[in-house]
Short mmCIF file of C-alpha atoms and ligand atoms in Angstrom, two decimals:
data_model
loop_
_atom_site.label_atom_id
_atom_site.label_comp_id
_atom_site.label_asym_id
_atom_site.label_seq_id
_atom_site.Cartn_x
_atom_site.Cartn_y
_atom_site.Cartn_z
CA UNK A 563 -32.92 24.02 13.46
CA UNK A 564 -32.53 23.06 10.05
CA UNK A 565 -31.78 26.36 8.67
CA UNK A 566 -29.40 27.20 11.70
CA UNK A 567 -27.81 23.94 10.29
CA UNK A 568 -27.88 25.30 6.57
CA UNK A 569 -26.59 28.77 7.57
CA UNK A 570 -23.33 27.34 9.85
CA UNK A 571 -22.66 24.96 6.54
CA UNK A 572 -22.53 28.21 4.30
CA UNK A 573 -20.42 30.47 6.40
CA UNK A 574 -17.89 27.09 7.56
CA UNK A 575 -14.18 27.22 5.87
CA UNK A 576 -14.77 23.99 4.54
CA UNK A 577 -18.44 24.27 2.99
CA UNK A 578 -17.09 24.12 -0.65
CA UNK A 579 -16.08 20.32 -1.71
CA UNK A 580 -13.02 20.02 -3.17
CA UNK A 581 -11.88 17.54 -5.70
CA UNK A 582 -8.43 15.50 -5.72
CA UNK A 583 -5.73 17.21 -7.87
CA UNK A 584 -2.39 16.29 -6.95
CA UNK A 585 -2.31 16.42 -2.80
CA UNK A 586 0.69 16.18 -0.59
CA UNK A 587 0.23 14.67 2.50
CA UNK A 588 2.82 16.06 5.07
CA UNK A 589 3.08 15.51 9.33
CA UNK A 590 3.47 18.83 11.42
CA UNK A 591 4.90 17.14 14.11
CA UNK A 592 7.31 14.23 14.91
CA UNK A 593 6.05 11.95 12.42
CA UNK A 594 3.98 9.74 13.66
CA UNK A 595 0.80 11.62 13.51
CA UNK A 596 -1.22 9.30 11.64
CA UNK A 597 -0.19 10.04 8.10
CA UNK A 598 -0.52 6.31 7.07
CA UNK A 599 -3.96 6.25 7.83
CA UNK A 600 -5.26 9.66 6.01
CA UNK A 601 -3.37 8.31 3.35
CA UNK A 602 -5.20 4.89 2.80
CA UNK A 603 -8.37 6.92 3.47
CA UNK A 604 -7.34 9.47 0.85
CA UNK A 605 -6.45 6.69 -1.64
CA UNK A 606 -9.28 4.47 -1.45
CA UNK A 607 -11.96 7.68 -1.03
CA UNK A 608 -10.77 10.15 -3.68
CA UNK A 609 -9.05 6.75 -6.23
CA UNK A 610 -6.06 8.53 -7.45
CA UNK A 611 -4.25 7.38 -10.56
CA UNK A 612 -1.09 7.16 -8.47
CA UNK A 613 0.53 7.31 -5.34
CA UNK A 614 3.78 8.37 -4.55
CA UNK A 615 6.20 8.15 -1.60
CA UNK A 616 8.55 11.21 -0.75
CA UNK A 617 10.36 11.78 2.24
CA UNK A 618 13.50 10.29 3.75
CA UNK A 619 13.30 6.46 3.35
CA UNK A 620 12.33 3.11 5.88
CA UNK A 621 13.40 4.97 8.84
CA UNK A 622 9.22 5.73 8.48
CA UNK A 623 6.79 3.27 9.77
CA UNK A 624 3.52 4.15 8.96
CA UNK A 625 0.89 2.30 10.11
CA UNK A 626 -2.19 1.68 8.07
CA UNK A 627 -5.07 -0.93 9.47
CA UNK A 628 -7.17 -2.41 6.53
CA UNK A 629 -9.76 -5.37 6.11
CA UNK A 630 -8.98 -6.23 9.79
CA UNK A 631 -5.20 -6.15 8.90
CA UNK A 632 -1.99 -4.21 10.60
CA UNK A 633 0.38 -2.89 7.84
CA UNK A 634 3.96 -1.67 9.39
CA UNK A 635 4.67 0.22 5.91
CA UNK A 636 8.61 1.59 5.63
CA UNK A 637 9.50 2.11 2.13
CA UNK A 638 5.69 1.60 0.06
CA UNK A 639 2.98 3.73 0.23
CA UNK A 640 0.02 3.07 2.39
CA UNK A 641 -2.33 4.13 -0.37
CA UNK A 642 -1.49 0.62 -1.93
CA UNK A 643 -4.45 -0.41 -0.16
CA UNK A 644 -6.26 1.36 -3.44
CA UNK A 645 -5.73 -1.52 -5.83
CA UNK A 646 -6.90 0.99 -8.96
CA UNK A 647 -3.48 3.29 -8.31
CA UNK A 648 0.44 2.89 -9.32
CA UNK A 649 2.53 2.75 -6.70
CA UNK A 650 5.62 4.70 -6.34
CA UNK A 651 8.67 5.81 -4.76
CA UNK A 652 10.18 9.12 -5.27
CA UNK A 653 13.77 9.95 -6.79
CA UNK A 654 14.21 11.52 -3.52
CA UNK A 655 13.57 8.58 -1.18
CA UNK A 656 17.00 6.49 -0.10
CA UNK A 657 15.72 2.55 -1.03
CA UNK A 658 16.58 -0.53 1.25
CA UNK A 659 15.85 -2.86 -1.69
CA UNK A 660 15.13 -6.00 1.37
CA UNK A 661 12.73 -3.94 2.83
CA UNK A 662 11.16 -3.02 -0.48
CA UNK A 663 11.03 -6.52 -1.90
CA UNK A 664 9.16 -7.95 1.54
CA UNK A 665 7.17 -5.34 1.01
CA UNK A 666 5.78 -5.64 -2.61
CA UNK A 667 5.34 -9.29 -1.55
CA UNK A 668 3.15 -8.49 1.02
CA UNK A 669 1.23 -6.28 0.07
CA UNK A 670 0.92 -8.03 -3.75
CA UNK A 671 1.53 -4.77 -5.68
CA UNK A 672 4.30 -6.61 -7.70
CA UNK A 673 1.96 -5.58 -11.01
CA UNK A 674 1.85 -1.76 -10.19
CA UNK A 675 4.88 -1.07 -8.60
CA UNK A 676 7.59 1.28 -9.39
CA UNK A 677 10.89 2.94 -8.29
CA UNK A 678 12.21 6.24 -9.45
CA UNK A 679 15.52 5.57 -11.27
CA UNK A 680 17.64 8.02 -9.44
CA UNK A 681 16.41 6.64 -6.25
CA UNK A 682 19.56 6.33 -3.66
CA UNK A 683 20.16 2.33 -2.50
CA UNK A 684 20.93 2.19 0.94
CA UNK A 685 24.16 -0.05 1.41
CA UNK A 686 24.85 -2.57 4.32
CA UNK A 687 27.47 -0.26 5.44
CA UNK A 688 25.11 2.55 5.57
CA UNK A 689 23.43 0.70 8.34
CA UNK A 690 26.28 -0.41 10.19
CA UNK A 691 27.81 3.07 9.99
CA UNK A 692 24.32 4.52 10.87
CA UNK A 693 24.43 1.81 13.93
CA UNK A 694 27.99 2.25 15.26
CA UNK A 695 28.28 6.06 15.18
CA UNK A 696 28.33 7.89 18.24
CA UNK A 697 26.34 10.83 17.05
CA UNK A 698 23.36 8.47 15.83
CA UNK A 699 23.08 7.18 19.13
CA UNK A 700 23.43 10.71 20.21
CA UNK A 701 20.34 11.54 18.39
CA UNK A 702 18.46 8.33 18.57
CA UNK A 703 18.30 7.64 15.13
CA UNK A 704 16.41 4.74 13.95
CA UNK A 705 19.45 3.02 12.71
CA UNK A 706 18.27 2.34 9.14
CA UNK A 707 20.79 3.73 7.35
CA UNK A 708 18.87 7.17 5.87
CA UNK A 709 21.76 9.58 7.31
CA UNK A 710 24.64 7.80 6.13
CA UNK A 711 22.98 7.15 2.99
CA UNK A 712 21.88 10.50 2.48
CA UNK A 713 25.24 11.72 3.01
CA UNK A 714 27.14 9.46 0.54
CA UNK A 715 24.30 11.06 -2.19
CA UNK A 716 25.35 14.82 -1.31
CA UNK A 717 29.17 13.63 -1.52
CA UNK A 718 28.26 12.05 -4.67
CA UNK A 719 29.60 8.17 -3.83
CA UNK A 720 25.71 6.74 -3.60
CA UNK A 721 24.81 3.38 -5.72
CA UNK A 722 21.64 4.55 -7.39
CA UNK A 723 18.45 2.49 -7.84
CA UNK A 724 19.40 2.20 -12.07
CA UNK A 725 22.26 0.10 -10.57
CA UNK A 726 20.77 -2.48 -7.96
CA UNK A 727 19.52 -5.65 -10.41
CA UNK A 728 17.16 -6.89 -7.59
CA UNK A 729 15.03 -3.50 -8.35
CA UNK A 730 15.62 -4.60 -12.12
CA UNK A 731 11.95 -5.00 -13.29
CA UNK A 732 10.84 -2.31 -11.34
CA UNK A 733 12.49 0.69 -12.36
CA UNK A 734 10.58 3.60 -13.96
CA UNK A 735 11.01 7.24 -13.67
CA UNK A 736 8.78 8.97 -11.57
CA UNK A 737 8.51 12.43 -12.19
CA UNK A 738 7.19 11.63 -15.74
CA UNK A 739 4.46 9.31 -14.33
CA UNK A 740 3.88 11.83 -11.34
CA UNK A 741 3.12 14.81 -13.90
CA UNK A 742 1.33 12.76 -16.83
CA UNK A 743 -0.93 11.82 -14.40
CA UNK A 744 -3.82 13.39 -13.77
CA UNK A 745 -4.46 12.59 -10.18
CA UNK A 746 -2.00 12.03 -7.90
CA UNK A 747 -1.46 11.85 -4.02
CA UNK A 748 1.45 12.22 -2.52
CA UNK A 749 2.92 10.92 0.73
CA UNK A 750 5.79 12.61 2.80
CA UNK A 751 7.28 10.77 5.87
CA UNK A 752 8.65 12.39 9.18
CA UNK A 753 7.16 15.57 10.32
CA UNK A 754 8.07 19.12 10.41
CA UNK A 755 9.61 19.46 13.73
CA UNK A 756 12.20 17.04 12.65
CA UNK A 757 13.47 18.37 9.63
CA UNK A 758 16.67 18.73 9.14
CA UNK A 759 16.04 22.69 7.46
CA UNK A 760 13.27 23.95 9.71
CA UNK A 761 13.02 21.15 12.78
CA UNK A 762 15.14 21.06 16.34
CA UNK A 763 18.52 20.78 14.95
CA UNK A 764 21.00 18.49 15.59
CA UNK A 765 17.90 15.78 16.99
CA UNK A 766 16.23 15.60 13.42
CA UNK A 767 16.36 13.81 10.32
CA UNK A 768 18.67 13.92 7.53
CA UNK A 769 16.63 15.58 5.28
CA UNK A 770 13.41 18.16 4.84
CA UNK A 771 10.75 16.95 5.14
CA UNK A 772 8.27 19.90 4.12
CA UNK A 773 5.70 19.89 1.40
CA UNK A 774 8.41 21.69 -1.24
CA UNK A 775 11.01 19.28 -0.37
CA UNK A 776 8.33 16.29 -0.73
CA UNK A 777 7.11 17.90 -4.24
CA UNK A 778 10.49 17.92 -5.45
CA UNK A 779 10.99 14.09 -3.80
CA UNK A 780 8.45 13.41 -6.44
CA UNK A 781 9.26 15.78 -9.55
CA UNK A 782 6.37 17.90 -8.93
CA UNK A 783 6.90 21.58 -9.39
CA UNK A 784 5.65 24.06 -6.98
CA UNK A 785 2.53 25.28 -9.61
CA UNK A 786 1.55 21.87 -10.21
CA UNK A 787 0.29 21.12 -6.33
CA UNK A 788 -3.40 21.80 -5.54
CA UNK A 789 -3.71 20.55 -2.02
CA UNK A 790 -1.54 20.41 1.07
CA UNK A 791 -2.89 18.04 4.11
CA UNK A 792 -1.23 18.27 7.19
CA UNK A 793 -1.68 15.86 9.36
CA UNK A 794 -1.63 16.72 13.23
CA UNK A 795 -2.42 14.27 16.10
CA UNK A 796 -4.32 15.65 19.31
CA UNK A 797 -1.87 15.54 21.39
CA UNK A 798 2.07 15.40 20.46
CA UNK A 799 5.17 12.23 20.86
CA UNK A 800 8.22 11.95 20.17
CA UNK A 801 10.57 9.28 19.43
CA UNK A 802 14.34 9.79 19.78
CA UNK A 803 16.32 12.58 21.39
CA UNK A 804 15.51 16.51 21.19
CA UNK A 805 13.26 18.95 23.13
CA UNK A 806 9.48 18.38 23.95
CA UNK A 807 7.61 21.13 25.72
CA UNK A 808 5.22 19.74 28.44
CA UNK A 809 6.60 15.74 28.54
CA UNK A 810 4.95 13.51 30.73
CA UNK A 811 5.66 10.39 32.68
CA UNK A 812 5.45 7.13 31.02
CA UNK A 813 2.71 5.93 33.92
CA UNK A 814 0.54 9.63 33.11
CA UNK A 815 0.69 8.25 29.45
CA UNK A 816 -0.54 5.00 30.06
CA UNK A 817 -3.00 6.28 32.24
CA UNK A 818 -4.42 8.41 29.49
CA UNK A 819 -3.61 5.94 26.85
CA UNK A 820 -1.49 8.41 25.26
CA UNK A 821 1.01 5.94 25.28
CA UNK A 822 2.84 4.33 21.87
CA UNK A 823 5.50 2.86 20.59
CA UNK A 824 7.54 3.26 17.46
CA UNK A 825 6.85 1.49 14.33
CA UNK A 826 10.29 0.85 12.86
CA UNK A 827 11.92 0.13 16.06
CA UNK A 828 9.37 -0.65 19.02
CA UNK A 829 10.73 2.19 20.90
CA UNK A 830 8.14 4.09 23.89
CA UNK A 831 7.54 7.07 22.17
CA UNK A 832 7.83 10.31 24.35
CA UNK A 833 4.06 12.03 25.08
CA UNK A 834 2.98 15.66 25.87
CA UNK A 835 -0.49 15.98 26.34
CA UNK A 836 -0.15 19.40 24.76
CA UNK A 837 -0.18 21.16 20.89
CA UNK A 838 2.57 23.43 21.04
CA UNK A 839 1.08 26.01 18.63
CA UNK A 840 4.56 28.46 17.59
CA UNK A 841 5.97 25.02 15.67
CA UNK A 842 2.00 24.38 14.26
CA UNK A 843 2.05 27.76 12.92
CA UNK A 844 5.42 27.45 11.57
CA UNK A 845 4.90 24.10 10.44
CA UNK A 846 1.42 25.54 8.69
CA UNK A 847 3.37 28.72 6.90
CA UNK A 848 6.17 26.59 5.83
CA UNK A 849 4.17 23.56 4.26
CA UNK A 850 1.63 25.97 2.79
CA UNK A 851 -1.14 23.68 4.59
CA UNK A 852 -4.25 24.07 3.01
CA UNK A 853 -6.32 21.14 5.38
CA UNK A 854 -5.66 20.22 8.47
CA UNK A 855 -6.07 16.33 8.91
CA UNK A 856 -6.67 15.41 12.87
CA UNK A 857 -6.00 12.33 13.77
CA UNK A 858 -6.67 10.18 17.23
CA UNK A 859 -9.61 12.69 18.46
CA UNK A 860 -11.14 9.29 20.33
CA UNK A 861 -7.46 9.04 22.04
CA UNK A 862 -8.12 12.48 23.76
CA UNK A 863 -12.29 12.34 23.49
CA UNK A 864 -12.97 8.55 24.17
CA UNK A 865 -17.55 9.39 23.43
CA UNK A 866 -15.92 10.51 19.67
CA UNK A 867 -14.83 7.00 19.09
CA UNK A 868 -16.07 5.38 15.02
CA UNK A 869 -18.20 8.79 14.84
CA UNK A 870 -18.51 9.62 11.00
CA UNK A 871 -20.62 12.74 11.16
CA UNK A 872 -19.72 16.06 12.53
CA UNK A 873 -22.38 16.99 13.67
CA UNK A 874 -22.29 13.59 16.62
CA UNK A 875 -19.07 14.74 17.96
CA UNK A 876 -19.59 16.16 21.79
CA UNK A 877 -19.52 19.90 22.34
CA UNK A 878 -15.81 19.84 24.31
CA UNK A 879 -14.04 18.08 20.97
CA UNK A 880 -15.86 19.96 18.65
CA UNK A 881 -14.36 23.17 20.72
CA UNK A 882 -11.05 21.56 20.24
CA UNK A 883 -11.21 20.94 16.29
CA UNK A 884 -12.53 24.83 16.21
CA UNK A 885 -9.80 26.06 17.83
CA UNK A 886 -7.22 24.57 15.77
CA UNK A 887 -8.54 25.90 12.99
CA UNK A 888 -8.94 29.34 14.57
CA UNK A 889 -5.20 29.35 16.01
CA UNK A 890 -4.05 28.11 12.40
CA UNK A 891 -6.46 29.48 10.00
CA UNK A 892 -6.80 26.58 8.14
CA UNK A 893 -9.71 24.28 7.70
CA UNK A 894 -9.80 20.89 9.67
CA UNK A 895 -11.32 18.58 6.54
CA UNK A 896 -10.58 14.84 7.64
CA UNK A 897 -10.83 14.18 11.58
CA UNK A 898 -10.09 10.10 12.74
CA UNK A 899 -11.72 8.83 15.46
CA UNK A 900 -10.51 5.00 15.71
CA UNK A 901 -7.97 2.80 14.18
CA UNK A 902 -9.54 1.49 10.86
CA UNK A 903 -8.93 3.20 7.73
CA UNK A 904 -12.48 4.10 7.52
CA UNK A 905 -12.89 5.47 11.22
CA UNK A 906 -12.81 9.28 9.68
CA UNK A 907 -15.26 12.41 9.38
CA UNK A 908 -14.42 13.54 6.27
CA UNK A 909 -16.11 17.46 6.31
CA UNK A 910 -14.74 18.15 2.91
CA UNK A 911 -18.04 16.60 1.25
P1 IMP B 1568 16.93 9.02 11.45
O1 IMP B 1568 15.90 9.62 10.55
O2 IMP B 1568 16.84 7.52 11.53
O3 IMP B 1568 18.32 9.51 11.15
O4 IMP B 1568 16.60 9.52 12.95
C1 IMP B 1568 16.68 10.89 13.34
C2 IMP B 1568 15.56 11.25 14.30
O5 IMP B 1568 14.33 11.27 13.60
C3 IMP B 1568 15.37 10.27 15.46
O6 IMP B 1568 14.92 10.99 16.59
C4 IMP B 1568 14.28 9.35 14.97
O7 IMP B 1568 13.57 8.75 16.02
C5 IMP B 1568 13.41 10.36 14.22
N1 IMP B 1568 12.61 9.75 13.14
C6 IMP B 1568 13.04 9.38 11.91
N2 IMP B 1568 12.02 8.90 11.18
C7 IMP B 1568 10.93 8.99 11.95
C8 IMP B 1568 9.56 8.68 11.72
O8 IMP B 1568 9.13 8.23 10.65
N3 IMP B 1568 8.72 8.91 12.77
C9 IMP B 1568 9.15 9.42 13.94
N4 IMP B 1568 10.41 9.74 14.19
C10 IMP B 1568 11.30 9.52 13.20
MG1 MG B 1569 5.78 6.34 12.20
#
């Protein structure tokens, strides 16, 4: 038995153990796959000298439970909850300075703390615009003001963070800090399926949200990235307008306590019980995935639930991890099975 264990260890994608370089952390669906708790595993597992947000801006909520504690993070980084790492934001992430502020005071990073200089400030009138317009509500945006804000950037009329004196003693830049750095890990927001490039046009976000795009949110160059997580939940939602293959009822969600709601704006979030694979394998080409990162297996396999070892998960979800990693030929390293941070079979060691 103990050889057959040996031998399956050997021959397994993931038998090597792999050491933090600088890792992205990406969704591959509609956000909301669990990306805020990888990331506070990541951080406080693999200690990274910093942590940096890409992605769009506070139109993310990601969730992070720690010490007992919800965090509904929007603009900061859920790896905060490593107290050994700066924390940044990304010259490509559009800054509500508010949300930032209540933030840093919660969380009490005010000492290592920092915001790219070239950040974008998002303006009260990018939120009212963001609110009023027909073709948010069209879309269901979150109304936080990322579109509108995005869009005064590319017609070059944004405030940038250099300018806003409440981000004063804050400022730094980024990129510098990102590269001199010898371990970093990186955290996109969104998912694939709704970027603006690659996702289900018009009912997506304003910008790309795929590992390059994130690199670049972050001043990494393409060379300089070892590892690409994607994150995947077992099953798929969706907040906001746009297509989704195999939607259920609200009452079949509940029943299968599939159901959530949103972070950033308490919305039900849409459920199909299903993984559509064509937009997995896409979204696994695209963001160069390198690990797969599964998150709620107890949702779908209640007997997995605070399992830490492999090797106690039941025969149908370990058939369901395999065959995500057959269908997408990439290894499945980090698999949660409950809410807390540390809830997590972590195969890469
Ligand atoms: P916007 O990003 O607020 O402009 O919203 C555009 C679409 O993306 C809407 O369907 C939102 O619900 C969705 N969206 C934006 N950010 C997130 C997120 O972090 N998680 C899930 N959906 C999001
Ligand atoms: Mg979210």
């Amino acid at each position: 038995m103990a050889i057959c264990k040996k031998l399956m260890l050997l021959f397994s994608p993931i038998a090597k153990v792999i050491h933090m370089g600088k890792d992205i952390v990406i969704g591959g669906q509609y956000g909301d796959e669990g990306k805020g708790k990888i990331i506070s595993y990541l951080a406080i597992h693999d200690k990274p000298e910093v942590i940096a947000r890409g992605g769009v801006g506070p139109n993310a909520g990601h969730e992070v439970w720690y010490k007992g504690q919800r965090f509904g993070m929007r603009m900061l980084s859920c790896g905060f909850v490593y107290e050994g790492a700066r924390v940044l934001i990304g010259a490509g992430v559009s800054v509500n300075p508010e949300v930032f502020l209540k933030e840093v005071e919660m969380t009490k990073t005010e000492n290592r703390i920092g915001v790219d200089k070239r950040c974008t400030i998002i303006t009260k009138e990018n939120i009212e615009r963001d609110s009023a317009s027909s073709n948010s509500a069209k879309i269901g945006t979150t109304k936080t003001g990322c579109g509108p804000a995005v869009s005064d950037r590319v017609n070059r009329v944004a405030k940038l963070a250099a300018e806003e004196p409440l981000l004063a003693k804050y400022i730094t830049d980024v990129p510098k800090e990102v590269n001199a750095a010898k371990t970093a890990l990186i955290e996109g927001s969104q998912g694939f399926m709704l970027s603006v490039l690659y996702g289900t046009y018009p009912y997506v976000t304003s910008k790309d949200t795929s590992a390059s795009s994130i690199a670049a949110d972050v001043g990494l160059g393409p060379k300089n990235v070892d590892e690409v997580i994607m994150v995947i939940k077992s099953y798929t939602t969706r907040v906001g307008a746009g297509h989704l293959p195999g939607e259920i009822q609200r009452e079949e969600a509940e029943q299968l306590k599939f159901q959530e709601f949103g972070t950033v704006t308490g919305r039900p979030r849409r459920t199909s019980k299903e993984l559509h694979w064509d937009d997995l394998k896409l979204a696994a080409m695209i963001n160069g995935a390198t690990q797969i990162a599964l998150t709620k297996l107890d949702v779908k396999f209640p007997t997995v639930a605070g399992k830490r070892n492999y090797s106690d998960l039941t025969g149908e979800s370990k058939s369901f991890v395999e065959n995500i990693e057959k269908q997408l030929g990439v290894p499945v390293t980090l698999i949660g099975t409950g809410k807390d941070a540390e809830d997590i079979i972590d195969r890469r060691r």
